[in-house]
mmCIF file of C-alpha atoms and ligand atoms in Angstrom:
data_model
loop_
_atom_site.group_PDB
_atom_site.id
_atom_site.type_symbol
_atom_site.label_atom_id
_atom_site.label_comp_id
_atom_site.label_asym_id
_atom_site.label_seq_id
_atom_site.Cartn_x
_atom_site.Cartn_y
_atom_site.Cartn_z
ATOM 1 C CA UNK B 4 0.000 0.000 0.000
ATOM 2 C CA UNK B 5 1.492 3.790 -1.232
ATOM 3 C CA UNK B 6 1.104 4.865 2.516
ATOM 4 C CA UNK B 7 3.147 1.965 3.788
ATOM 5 C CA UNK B 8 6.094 1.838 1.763
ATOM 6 C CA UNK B 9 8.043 4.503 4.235
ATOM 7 C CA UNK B 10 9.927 3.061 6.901
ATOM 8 C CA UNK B 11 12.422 4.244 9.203
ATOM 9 C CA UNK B 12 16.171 2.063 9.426
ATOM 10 C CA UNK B 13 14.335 0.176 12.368
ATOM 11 C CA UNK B 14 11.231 -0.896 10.443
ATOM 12 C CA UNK B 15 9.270 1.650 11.868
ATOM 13 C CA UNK B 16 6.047 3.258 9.352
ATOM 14 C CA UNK B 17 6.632 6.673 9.000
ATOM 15 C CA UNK B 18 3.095 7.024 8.476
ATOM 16 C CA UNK B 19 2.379 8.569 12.078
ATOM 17 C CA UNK B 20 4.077 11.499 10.954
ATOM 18 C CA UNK B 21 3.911 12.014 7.022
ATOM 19 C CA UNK B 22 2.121 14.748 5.070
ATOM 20 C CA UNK B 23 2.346 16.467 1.927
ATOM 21 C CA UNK B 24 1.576 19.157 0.425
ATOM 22 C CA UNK B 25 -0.219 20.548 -2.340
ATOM 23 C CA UNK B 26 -0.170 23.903 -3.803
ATOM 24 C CA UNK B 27 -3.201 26.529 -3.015
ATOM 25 C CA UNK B 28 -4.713 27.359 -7.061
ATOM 26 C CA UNK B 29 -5.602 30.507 -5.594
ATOM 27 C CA UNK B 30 -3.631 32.888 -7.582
ATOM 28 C CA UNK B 31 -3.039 35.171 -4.339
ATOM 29 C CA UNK B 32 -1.476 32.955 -2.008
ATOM 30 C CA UNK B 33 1.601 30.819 -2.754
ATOM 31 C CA UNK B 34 1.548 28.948 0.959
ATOM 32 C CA UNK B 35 1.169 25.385 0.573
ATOM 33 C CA UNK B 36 -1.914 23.434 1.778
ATOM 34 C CA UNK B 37 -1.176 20.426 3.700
ATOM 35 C CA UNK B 38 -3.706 17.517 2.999
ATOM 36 C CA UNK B 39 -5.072 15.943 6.276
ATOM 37 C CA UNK B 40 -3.153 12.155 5.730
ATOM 38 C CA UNK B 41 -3.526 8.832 7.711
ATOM 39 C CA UNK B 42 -2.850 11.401 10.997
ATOM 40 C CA UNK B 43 -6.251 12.821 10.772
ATOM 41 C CA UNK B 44 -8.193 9.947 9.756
ATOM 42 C CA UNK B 45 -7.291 7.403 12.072
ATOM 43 C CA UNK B 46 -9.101 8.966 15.040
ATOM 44 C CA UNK B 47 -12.280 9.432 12.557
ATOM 45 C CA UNK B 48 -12.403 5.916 11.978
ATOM 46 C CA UNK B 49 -11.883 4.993 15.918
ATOM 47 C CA UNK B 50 -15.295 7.973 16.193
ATOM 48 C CA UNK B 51 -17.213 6.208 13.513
ATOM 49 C CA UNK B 52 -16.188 2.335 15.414
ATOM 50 C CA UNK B 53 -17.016 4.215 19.086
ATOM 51 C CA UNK B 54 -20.195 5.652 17.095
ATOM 52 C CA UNK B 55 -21.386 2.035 16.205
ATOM 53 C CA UNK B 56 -20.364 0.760 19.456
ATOM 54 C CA UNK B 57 -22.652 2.874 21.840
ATOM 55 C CA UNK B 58 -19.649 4.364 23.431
ATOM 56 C CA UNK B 59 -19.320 7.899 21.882
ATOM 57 C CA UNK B 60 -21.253 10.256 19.764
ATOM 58 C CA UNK B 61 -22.107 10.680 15.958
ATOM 59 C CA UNK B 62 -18.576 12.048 14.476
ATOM 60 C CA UNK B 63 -19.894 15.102 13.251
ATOM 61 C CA UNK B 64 -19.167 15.633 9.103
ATOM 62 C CA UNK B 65 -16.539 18.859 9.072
ATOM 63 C CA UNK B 66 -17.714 22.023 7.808
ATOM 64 C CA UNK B 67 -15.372 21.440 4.313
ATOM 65 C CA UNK B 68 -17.287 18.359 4.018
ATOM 66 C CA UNK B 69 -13.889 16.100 4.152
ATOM 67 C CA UNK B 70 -16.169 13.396 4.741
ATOM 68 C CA UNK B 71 -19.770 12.412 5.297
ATOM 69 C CA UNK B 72 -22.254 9.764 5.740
ATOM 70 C CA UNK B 73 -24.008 8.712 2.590
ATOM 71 C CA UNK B 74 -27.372 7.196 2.644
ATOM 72 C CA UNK B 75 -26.227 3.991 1.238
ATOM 73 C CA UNK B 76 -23.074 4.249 -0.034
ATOM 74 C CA UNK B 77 -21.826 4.551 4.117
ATOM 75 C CA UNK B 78 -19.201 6.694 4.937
ATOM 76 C CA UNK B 79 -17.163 8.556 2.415
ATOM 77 C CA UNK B 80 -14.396 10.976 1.909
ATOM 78 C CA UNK B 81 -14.177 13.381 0.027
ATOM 79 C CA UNK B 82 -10.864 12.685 -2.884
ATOM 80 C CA UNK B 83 -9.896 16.036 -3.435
ATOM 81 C CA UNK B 84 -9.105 16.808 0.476
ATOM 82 C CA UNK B 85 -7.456 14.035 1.550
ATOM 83 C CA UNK B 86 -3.766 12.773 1.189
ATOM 84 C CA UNK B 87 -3.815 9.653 -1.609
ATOM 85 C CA UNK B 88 -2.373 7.371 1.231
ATOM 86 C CA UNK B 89 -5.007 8.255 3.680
ATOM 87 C CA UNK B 90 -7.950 7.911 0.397
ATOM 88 C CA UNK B 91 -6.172 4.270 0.133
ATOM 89 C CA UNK B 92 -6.373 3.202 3.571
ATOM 90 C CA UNK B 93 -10.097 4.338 4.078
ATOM 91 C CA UNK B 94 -11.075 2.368 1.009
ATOM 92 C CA UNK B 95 -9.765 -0.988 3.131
ATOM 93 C CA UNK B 96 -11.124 0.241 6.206
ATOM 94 C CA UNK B 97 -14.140 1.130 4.565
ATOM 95 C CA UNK B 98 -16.258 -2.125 4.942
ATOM 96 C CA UNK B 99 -15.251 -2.754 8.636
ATOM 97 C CA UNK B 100 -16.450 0.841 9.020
ATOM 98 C CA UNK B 101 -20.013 1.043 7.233
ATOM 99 C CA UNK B 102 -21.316 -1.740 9.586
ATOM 100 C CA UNK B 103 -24.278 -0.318 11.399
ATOM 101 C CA UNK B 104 -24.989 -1.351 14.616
ATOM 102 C CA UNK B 105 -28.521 -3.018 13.918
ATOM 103 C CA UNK B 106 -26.501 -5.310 11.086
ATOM 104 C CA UNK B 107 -26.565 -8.722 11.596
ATOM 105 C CA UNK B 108 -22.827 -10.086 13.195
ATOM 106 C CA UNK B 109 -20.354 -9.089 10.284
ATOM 107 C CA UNK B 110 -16.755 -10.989 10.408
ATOM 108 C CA UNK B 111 -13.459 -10.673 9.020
ATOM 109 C CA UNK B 112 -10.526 -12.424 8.889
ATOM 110 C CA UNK B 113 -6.955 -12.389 8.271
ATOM 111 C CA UNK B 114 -3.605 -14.532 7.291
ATOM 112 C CA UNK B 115 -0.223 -13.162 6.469
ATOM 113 C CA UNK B 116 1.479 -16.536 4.485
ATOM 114 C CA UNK B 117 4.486 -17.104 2.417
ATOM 115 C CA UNK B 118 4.787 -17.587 -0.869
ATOM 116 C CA UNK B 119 4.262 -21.133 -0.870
ATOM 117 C CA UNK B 120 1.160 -20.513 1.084
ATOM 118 C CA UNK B 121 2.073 -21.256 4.793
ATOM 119 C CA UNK B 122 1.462 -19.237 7.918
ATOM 120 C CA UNK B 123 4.452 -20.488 10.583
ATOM 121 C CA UNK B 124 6.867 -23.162 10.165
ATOM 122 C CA UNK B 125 6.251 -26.491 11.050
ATOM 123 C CA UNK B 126 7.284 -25.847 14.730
ATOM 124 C CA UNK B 127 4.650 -22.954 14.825
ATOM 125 C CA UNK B 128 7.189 -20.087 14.113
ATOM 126 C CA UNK B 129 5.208 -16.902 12.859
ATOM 127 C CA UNK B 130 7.363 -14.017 14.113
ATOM 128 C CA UNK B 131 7.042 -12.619 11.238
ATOM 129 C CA UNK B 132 5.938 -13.887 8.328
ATOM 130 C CA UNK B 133 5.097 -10.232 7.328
ATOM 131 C CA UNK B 134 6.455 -6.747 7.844
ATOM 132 C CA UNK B 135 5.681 -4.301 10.037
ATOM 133 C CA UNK B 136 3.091 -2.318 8.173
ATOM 134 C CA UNK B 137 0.808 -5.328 8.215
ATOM 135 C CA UNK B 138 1.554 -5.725 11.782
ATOM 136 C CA UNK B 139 0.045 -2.024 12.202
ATOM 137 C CA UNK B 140 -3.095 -2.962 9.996
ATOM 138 C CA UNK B 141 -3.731 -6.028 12.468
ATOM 139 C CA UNK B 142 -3.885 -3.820 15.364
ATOM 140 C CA UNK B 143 -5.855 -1.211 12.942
ATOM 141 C CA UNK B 144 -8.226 -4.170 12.876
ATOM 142 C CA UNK B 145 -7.958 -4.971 16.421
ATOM 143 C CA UNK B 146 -9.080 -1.210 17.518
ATOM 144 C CA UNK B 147 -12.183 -1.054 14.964
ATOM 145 C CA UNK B 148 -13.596 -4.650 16.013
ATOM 146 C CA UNK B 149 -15.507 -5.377 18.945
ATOM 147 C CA UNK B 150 -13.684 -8.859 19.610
ATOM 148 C CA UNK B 151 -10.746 -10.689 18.090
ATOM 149 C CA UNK B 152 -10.721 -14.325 17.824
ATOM 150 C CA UNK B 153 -7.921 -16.647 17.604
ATOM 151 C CA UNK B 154 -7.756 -20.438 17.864
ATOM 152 C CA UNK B 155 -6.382 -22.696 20.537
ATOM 153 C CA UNK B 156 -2.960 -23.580 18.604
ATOM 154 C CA UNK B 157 -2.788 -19.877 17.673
ATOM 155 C CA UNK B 158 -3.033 -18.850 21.976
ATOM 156 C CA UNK B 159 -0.668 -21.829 23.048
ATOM 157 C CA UNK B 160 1.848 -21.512 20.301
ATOM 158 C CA UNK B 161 2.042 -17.151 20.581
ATOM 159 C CA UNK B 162 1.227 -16.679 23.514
ATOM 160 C CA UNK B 163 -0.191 -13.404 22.362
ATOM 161 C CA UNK B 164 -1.758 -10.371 24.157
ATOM 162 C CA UNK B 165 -4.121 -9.516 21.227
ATOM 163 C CA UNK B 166 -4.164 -5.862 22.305
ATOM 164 C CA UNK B 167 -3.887 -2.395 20.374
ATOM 165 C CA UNK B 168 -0.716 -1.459 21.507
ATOM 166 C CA UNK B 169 0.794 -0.212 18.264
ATOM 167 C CA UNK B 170 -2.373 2.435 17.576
ATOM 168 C CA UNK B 171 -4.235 4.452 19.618
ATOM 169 C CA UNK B 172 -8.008 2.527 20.015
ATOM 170 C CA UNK B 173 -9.253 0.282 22.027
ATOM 171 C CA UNK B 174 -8.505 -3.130 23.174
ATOM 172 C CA UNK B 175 -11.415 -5.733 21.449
ATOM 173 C CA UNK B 176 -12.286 -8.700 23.600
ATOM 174 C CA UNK B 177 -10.385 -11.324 23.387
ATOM 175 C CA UNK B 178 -11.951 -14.660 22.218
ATOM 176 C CA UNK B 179 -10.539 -18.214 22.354
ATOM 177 C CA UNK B 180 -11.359 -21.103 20.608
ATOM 178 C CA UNK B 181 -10.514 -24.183 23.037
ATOM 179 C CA UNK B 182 -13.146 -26.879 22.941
ATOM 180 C CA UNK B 183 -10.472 -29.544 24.193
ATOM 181 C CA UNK B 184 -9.645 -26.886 27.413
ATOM 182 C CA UNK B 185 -5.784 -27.548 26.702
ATOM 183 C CA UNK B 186 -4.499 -23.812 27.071
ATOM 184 C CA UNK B 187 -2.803 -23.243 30.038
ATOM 185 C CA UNK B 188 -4.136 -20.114 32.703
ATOM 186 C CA UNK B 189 -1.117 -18.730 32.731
ATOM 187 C CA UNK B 190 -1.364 -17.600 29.018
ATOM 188 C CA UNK B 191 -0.947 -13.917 29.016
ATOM 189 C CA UNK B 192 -4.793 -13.179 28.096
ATOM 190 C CA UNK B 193 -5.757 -15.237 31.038
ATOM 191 C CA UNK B 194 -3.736 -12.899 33.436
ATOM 192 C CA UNK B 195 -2.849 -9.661 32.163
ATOM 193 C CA UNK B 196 -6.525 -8.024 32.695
ATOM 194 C CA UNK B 197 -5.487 -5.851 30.225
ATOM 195 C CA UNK B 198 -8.827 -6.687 28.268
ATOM 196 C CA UNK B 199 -11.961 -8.823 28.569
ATOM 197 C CA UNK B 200 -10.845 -12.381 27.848
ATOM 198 C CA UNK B 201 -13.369 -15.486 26.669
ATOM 199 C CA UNK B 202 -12.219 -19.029 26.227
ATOM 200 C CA UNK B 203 -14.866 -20.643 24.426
ATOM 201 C CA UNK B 204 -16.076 -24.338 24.753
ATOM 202 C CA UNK B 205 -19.408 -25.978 25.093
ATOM 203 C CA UNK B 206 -21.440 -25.375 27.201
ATOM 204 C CA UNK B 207 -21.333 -28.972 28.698
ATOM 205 C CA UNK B 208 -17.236 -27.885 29.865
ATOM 206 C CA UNK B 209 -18.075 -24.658 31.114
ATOM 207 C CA UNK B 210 -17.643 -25.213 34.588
ATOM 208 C CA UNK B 211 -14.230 -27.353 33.929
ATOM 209 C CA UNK B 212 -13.604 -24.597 32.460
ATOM 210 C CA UNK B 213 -14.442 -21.978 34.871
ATOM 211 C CA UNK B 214 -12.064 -24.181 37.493
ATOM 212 C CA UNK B 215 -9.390 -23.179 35.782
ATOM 213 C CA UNK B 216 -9.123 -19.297 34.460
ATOM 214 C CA UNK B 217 -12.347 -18.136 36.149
ATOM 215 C CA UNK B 218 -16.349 -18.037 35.506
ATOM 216 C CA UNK B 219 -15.616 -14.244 34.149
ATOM 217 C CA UNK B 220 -13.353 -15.614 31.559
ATOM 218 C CA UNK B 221 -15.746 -18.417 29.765
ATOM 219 C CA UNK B 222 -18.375 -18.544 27.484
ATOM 220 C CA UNK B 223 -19.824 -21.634 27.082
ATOM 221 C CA UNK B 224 -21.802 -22.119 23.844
ATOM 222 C CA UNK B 225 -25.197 -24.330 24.221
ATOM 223 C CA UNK B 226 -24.463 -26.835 21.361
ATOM 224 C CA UNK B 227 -21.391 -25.624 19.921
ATOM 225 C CA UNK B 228 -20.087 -29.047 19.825
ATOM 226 C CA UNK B 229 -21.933 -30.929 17.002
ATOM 227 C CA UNK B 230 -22.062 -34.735 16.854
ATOM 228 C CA UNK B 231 -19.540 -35.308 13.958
ATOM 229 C CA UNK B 232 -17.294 -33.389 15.796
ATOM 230 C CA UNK B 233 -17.318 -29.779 14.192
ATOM 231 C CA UNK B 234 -18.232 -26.685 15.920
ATOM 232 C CA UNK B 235 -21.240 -25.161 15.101
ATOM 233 C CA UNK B 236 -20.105 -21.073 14.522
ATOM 234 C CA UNK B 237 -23.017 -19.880 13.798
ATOM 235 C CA UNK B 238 -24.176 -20.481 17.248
ATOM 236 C CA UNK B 239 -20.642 -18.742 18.788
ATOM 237 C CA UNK B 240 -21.788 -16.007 16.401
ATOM 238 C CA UNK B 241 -24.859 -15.873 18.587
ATOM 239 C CA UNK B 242 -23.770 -16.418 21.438
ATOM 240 C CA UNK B 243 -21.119 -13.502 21.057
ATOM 241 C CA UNK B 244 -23.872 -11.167 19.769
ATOM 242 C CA UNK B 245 -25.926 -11.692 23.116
ATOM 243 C CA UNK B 246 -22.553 -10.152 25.377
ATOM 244 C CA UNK B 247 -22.669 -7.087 22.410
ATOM 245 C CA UNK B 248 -20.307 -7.841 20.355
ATOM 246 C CA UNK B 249 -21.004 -8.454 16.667
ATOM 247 C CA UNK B 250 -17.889 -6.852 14.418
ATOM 248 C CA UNK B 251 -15.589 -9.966 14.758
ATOM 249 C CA UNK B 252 -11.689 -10.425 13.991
ATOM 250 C CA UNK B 253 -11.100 -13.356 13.085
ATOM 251 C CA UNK B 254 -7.304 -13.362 13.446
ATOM 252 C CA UNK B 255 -6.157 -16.857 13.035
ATOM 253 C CA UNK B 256 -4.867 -19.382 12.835
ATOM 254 C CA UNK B 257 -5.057 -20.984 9.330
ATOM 255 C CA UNK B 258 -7.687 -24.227 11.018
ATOM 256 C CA UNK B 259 -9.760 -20.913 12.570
ATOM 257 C CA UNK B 260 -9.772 -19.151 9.338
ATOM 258 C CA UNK B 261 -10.492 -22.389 7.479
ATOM 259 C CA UNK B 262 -13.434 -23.079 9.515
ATOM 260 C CA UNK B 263 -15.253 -19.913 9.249
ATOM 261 C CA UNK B 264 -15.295 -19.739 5.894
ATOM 262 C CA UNK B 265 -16.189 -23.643 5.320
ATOM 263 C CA UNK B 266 -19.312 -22.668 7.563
ATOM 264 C CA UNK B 267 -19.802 -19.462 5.251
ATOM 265 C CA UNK B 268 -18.915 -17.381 8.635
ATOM 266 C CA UNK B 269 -16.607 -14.657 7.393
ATOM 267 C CA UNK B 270 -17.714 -11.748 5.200
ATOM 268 C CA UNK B 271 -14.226 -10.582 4.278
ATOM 269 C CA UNK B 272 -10.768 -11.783 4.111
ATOM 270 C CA UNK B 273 -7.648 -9.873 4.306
ATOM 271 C CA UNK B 274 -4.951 -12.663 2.829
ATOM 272 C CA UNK B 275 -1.306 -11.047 2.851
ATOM 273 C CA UNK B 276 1.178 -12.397 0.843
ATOM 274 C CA UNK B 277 4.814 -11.664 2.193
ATOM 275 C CA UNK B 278 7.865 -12.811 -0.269
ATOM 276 C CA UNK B 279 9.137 -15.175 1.759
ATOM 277 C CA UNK B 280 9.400 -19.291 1.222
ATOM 278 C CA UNK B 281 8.978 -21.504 4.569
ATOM 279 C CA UNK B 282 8.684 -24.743 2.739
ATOM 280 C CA UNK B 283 6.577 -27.551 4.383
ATOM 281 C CA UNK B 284 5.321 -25.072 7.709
ATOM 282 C CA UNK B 285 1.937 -24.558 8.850
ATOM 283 C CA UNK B 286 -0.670 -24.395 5.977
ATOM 284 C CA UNK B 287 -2.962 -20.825 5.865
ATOM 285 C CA UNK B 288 -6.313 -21.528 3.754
ATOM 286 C CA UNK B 289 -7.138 -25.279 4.303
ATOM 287 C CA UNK B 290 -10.795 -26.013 2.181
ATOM 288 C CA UNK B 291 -12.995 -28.773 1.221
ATOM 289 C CA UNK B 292 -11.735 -29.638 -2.047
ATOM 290 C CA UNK B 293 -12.591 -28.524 -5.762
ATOM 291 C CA UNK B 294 -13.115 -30.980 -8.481
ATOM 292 C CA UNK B 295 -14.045 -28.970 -11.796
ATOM 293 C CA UNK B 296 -11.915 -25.339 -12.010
ATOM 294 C CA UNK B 297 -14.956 -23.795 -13.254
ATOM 295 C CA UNK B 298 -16.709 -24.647 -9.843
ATOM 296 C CA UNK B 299 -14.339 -22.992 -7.902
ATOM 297 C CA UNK B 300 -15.350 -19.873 -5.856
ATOM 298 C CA UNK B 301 -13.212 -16.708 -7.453
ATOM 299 C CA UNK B 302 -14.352 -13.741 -4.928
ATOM 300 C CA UNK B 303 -14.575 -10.156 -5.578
ATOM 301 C CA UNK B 304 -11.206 -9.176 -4.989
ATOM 302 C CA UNK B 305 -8.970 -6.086 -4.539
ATOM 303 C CA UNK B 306 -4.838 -5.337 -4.009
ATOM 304 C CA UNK B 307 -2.971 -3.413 -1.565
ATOM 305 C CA UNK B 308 0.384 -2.677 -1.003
ATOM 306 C CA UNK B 309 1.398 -3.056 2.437
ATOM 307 C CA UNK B 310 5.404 -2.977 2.193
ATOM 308 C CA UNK B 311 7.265 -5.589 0.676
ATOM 309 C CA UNK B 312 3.411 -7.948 0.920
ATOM 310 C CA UNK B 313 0.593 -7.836 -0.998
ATOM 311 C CA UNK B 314 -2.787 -7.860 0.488
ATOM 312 C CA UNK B 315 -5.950 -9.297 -1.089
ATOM 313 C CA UNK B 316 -8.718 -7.362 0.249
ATOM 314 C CA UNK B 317 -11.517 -10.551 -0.703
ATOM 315 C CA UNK B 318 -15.022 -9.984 -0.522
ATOM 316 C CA UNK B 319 -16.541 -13.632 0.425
ATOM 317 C CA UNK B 320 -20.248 -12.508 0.965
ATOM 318 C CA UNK B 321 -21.404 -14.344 -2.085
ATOM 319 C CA UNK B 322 -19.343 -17.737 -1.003
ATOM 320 C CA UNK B 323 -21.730 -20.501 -0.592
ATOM 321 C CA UNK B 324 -20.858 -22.844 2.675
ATOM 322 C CA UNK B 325 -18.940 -25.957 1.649
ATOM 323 C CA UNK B 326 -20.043 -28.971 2.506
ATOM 324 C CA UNK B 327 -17.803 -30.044 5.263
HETATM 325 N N1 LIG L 20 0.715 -15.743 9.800
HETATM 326 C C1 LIG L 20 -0.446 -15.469 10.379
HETATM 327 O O1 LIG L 20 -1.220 -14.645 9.925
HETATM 328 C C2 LIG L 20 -0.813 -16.202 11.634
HETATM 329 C C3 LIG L 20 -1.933 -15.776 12.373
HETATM 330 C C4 LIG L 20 -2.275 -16.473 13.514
HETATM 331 C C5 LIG L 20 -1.525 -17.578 13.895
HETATM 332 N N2 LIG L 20 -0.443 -17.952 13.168
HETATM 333 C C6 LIG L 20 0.308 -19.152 13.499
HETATM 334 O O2 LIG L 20 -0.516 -20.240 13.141
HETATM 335 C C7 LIG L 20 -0.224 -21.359 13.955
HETATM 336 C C8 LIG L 20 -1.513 -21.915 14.518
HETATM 337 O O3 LIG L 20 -2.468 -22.065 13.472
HETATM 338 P P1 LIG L 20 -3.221 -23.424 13.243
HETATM 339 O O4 LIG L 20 -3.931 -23.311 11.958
HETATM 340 O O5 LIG L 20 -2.289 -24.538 13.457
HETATM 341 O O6 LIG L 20 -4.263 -23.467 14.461
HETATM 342 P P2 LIG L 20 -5.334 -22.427 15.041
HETATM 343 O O7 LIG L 20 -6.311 -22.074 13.990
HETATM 344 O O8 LIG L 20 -4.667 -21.333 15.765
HETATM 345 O O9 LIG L 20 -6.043 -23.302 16.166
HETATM 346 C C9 LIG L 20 -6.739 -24.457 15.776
HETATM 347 C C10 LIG L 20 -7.336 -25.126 16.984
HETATM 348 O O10 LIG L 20 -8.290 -24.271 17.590
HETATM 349 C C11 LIG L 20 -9.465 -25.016 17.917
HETATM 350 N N3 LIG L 20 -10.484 -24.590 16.947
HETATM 351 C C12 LIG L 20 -10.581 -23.377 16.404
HETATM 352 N N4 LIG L 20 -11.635 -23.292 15.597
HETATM 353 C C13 LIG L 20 -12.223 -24.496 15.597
HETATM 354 C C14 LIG L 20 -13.368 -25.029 14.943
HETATM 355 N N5 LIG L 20 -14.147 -24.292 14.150
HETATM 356 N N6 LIG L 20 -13.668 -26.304 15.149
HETATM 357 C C15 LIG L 20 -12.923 -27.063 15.971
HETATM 358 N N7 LIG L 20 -11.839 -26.601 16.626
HETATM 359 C C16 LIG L 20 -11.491 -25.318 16.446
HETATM 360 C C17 LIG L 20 -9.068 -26.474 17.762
HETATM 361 O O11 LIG L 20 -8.445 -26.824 18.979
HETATM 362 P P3 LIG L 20 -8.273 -28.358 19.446
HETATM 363 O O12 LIG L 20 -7.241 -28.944 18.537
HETATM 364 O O13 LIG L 20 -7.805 -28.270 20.853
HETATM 365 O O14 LIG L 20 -9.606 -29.011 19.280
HETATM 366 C C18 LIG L 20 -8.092 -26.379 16.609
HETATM 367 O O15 LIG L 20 -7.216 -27.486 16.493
HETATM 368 C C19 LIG L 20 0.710 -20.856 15.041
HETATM 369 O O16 LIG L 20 2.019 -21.277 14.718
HETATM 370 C C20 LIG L 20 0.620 -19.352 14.958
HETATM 371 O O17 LIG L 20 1.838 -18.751 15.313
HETATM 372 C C21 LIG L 20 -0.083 -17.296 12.044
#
């Protein structure tokens, strides 16, 4: 992505800081016009996320009508008074931000994998697959959804605090998918009360569950467990709507990702590519299998830069469920 090509000697995006200029056409002034960049409109997109939320007003569209809310074309900026890296970065944002808060649960998910489509190494290595500007869009994500979710070999493997810390926003909750009950309480989500935490199981294991990282930390799901085995999401969906929260992260890993969309759970996907080769590690997209090309789902798709990676921005609305 054009605004996240700059980096500093340590890795650092330079994006906190950047802005550019263009020149006033008014004949009588020569001063040049700085055009609000990413600066300005992260804090509109944490208003608009706040907004949906319950937790803070309608952001108010600016007198120079930088932005506004269209009737059903959501939110929209205008192109002529914004920076072209801060135009780019709404226009991923964009669907996380239109959801309205009477929507039914809307979910997206990501995966940073290699070229030869793997997410870790075999041991479960994933520090870092991709570069640090897709590290900021994760927490970008974080701060805009009301919970991230992660899978069991995901929290054991990372250990991972799932928090905002490289952006200013809020910390989502932080939701755990262990129906076996094999993380450990000392993972850092369990302890560091720096955010709501849920491990999620069936309902039949809550109270194991409870016993060991507390009744405040568990949701168990009335018939998430399914007789063949599977989880039923739809019914974590649920389940996660009734405690408020209904803009879902989906942040891995590849099984979790899988799953979702086999079950036709996820509305968007945000698959970076980093140019890397890991060779035999972890595999990212795992699906039921296609027999005829033709038959194979090919969703709406869009590119962004984000570095050295590529990011598909994939639109999976229209994906049937596979039969799993
Ligand atoms: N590059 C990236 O973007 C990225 C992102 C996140 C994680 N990672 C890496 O990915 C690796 C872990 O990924 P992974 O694919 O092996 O595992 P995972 O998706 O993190 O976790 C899978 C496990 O979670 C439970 N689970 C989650 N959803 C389930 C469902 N719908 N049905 C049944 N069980 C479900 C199961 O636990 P049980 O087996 O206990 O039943 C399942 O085996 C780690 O190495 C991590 O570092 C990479």
């Amino acid at each position: 992505m054009g605004w996240c090509r700059n980096v500093d000697r340590d890795g650092r995006s330079l994006l906190q800081t950047e802005v550019v200029t263009a020149y006033d056409p008014h004949p009588f002034t020569t001063a040049p016009r700085a055009l609000p960049g990413v600066d300005a409109l992260w804090p509109l997109c944490l208003a608009i996320a706040r907004h949906r939320r319950g937790t803070g007003p309608a952001p108010a569209p600016d007198a120079a009508r930088r932005f506004h809310q269209h009737r059903s074309h959501g939110f929209v900026l205008d192109p002529a008074a914004w920076h072209p890296e801060a135009l780019e970065l709404f226009s991923l944002l964009k669907p996380v931000l239109d959801c309205p808060p009477e929507s039914p649960t809307w979910v997206i998910g990501q995966l940073g994998q290699s070229l030869d489509g793997c997410i870790a190494t075999r041991g479960g290595d994933a520090n870092f697959v991709n570069g640090p500007e897709m590290l900021l869009h994760l927490h970008r994500l974080r701060a805009l959804c009301d919970a991230v979710i992660v899978g069991a070999a995901t929290a054991a493997i990372d250990n991972p605090q799932l928090t905002t810390r490289r952006v200013a926003g809020e910390h989502p909750v932080r939701v755990l998918i262990d129906p076996t009950l094999r993380l450990a309480p000392t993972l850092r989500v369990f302890t560091d009360r720096q955010a709501p935490t849920l491990l999620v199981c069936d309902a039949a294991r809550e109270a194991e569950a409870a016993a060991q990282v507390g009744a405040d930390q568990v949701l168990g799901v009335p018939g998430l467990l399914k007789e063949n085995g599977t989880l039923d999401l739809p019914a974590l969906l649920h389940a996660l709507r009734q405690r408020g929260l209904h803009v879902l992260f989906v942040e891995g890993g590849g099984i979790t990702v899988s799953r979702f969309i086999a079950q036709g759970c996820m509305d968007r996907l945000h698959l970076s590519i980093a140019p890397v080769l890991i060779g035999g590690g972890r595999p990212g997209l795992s699906l039921p299998v296609g027999m005829v090309m033709r038959n194979c789902p090919r969703p709406p798709a869009s590119v962004f830069r984000m570095g050295a990676d590529v990011l598909w921005d994939l639109d999976l609305r229209a994906l049937a469920p596979f039969a799993t």
